[in-house]
Amino acid sequence: MNRFKNTRIATLALAVAVMGVAVLNEGCAHRVESKSNPTTDEAKPQMSRLERGKYLAEGVMHCFQCHSDLDWKADGTPVPGRKGAGHDWKDYGVPFQLVAPNLTPDRETGTGKWTDETFARAIREGKGHDGRTLFPLMPYMKYKSLSDEDLASVITYVRSLEPVRNKLAKTNLPAELKAVLPPHQPITAPVPEPDMSDPVKRGAYLVEIGNCSECHTPRDEKDQPIAGLDFGGGSVLEGPWGRVASANLTSDPTGISYYDEAQFIKTIRTGKVGARKLSLIMPWAYLRNMNDEDLKAIFAYLRTLKPVSHTVDNTEQAELCKICGQRHGFGDRNE
């Protein structure tokens, strides 16, 4: 079986092919300029934005997990000298040309000629620099929640990367996928900063821009979240990192009920649960760069989720699971 069929990308590809959402062909969308360009606001010191942008891009948003050639034999972080230089996903078994572009400020092969508005539209609206609608593996639907200040910080940091000359092909989607990509939804109103004083609200924001539900909530054949399985795990991902099913993050006994705050932080910092290593597709190698307060906030938010009874164990033989439809360890224990 083609390993691609077991990846999240396959589900996305199938979804946009069958959902029948509003048609938006590449290059024909009406361009709507954002009414707010947060990068022009100089209210905060540039260095503060640079540091915040690095913290987000190399932490919870794990931008370079997609936009770099990775060393899967080490910790899944970028190959030295390739951070942000883009990646052609053909080595992940994708059956069409899917490319994460070069984000470094190289003027010929990267983003050196992009405006701030171009960056903002790509990140929060899924509109490419050349007018294309981006394939939704780029989580722009989640990044809509990214505050104006954090957006400005990410753009500031990405502009500071060392330029890398890396000419890549463009993503080339099958016609049936291009025809049914999600319609462009311009953001024309300011996006305020979240209430960072409330741990649960802070955690909810970080989980949203971290796109955690993308892997930890199983979906059906039409790419819709399976009712009642929010953050219940079981999504199967296969690639250079191996074959793994995402974990149940809820407080049900089949999830992480045995975690406390200290265990959660230790797991993210070390990439281990006891002696068992986490898969590298789980971006712990990026999340470990986050500070304790943010990790505590994420844990506080996860503790508010409705418990989901869904046993997933990657140390066991994969069996068909009746409730998520995937084959994962102890799948046969779920009824």
C-alpha angles and dihedrals in degrees: 000000000000106000088222090074089067097052132095089241091064091056091049092049092050091045097055089046096056108025094084094214120165113306117249115169120204114271098008101088120119107250113234116188117221113249091216123056105183093186091071092061109097095184092117126054114264093235090055090056092045092054094043091048092052090047091054099039095046094037132035096001092047090198095171095057086080102024098054143057102256134213101229091176090064121032103315094257124129121296107252111276093015103083109139093355093123134248138236106223095210089107088062091063096254109165094216135043107281117168131177102212129238106269097186117107095253103143097217105039104014141041100294092119097043119115123223088253090055091054092046094051092048094049101042104020104033093235114140125224089254095048097263122138106242121238105257094242079090097078098225090141087065094040090061083085092056106116120240091247094050090046090053090048094052091049091048091052096045089052089056095058119116106264113250121193104223118147111203134180117251123253108270113195125193111262093248090058096045090051095060106036115137113281118257112265110190119209107227102162129068116268107219127215114265124249098273092179092072110072095208094048090044091051092047090054093049093047089050097051089039088060090223095156091060091077103019098054113067117224137205128241090279092054093252119140109256108248113253096013101091107155088351094129129217101123106140118224123185130183142096088329091061129246118313141157119221119252129252103250098187126103094250114123087251089056131045099308089132092061122100125188094270093049091050093052092045091051092052093044096049103027089231139107100204105307094339117099122222117236115262091235085071097080096228089133086067099034090055087071090068121100123251094254093058093045090049089051092052090050090048090054094047089054089061093058120108109260112253121202102219122132115213122169122169093193091067132073113276114254131175112273115214095204102048100023093229130116109241140140112298089003088141090063092068118088 
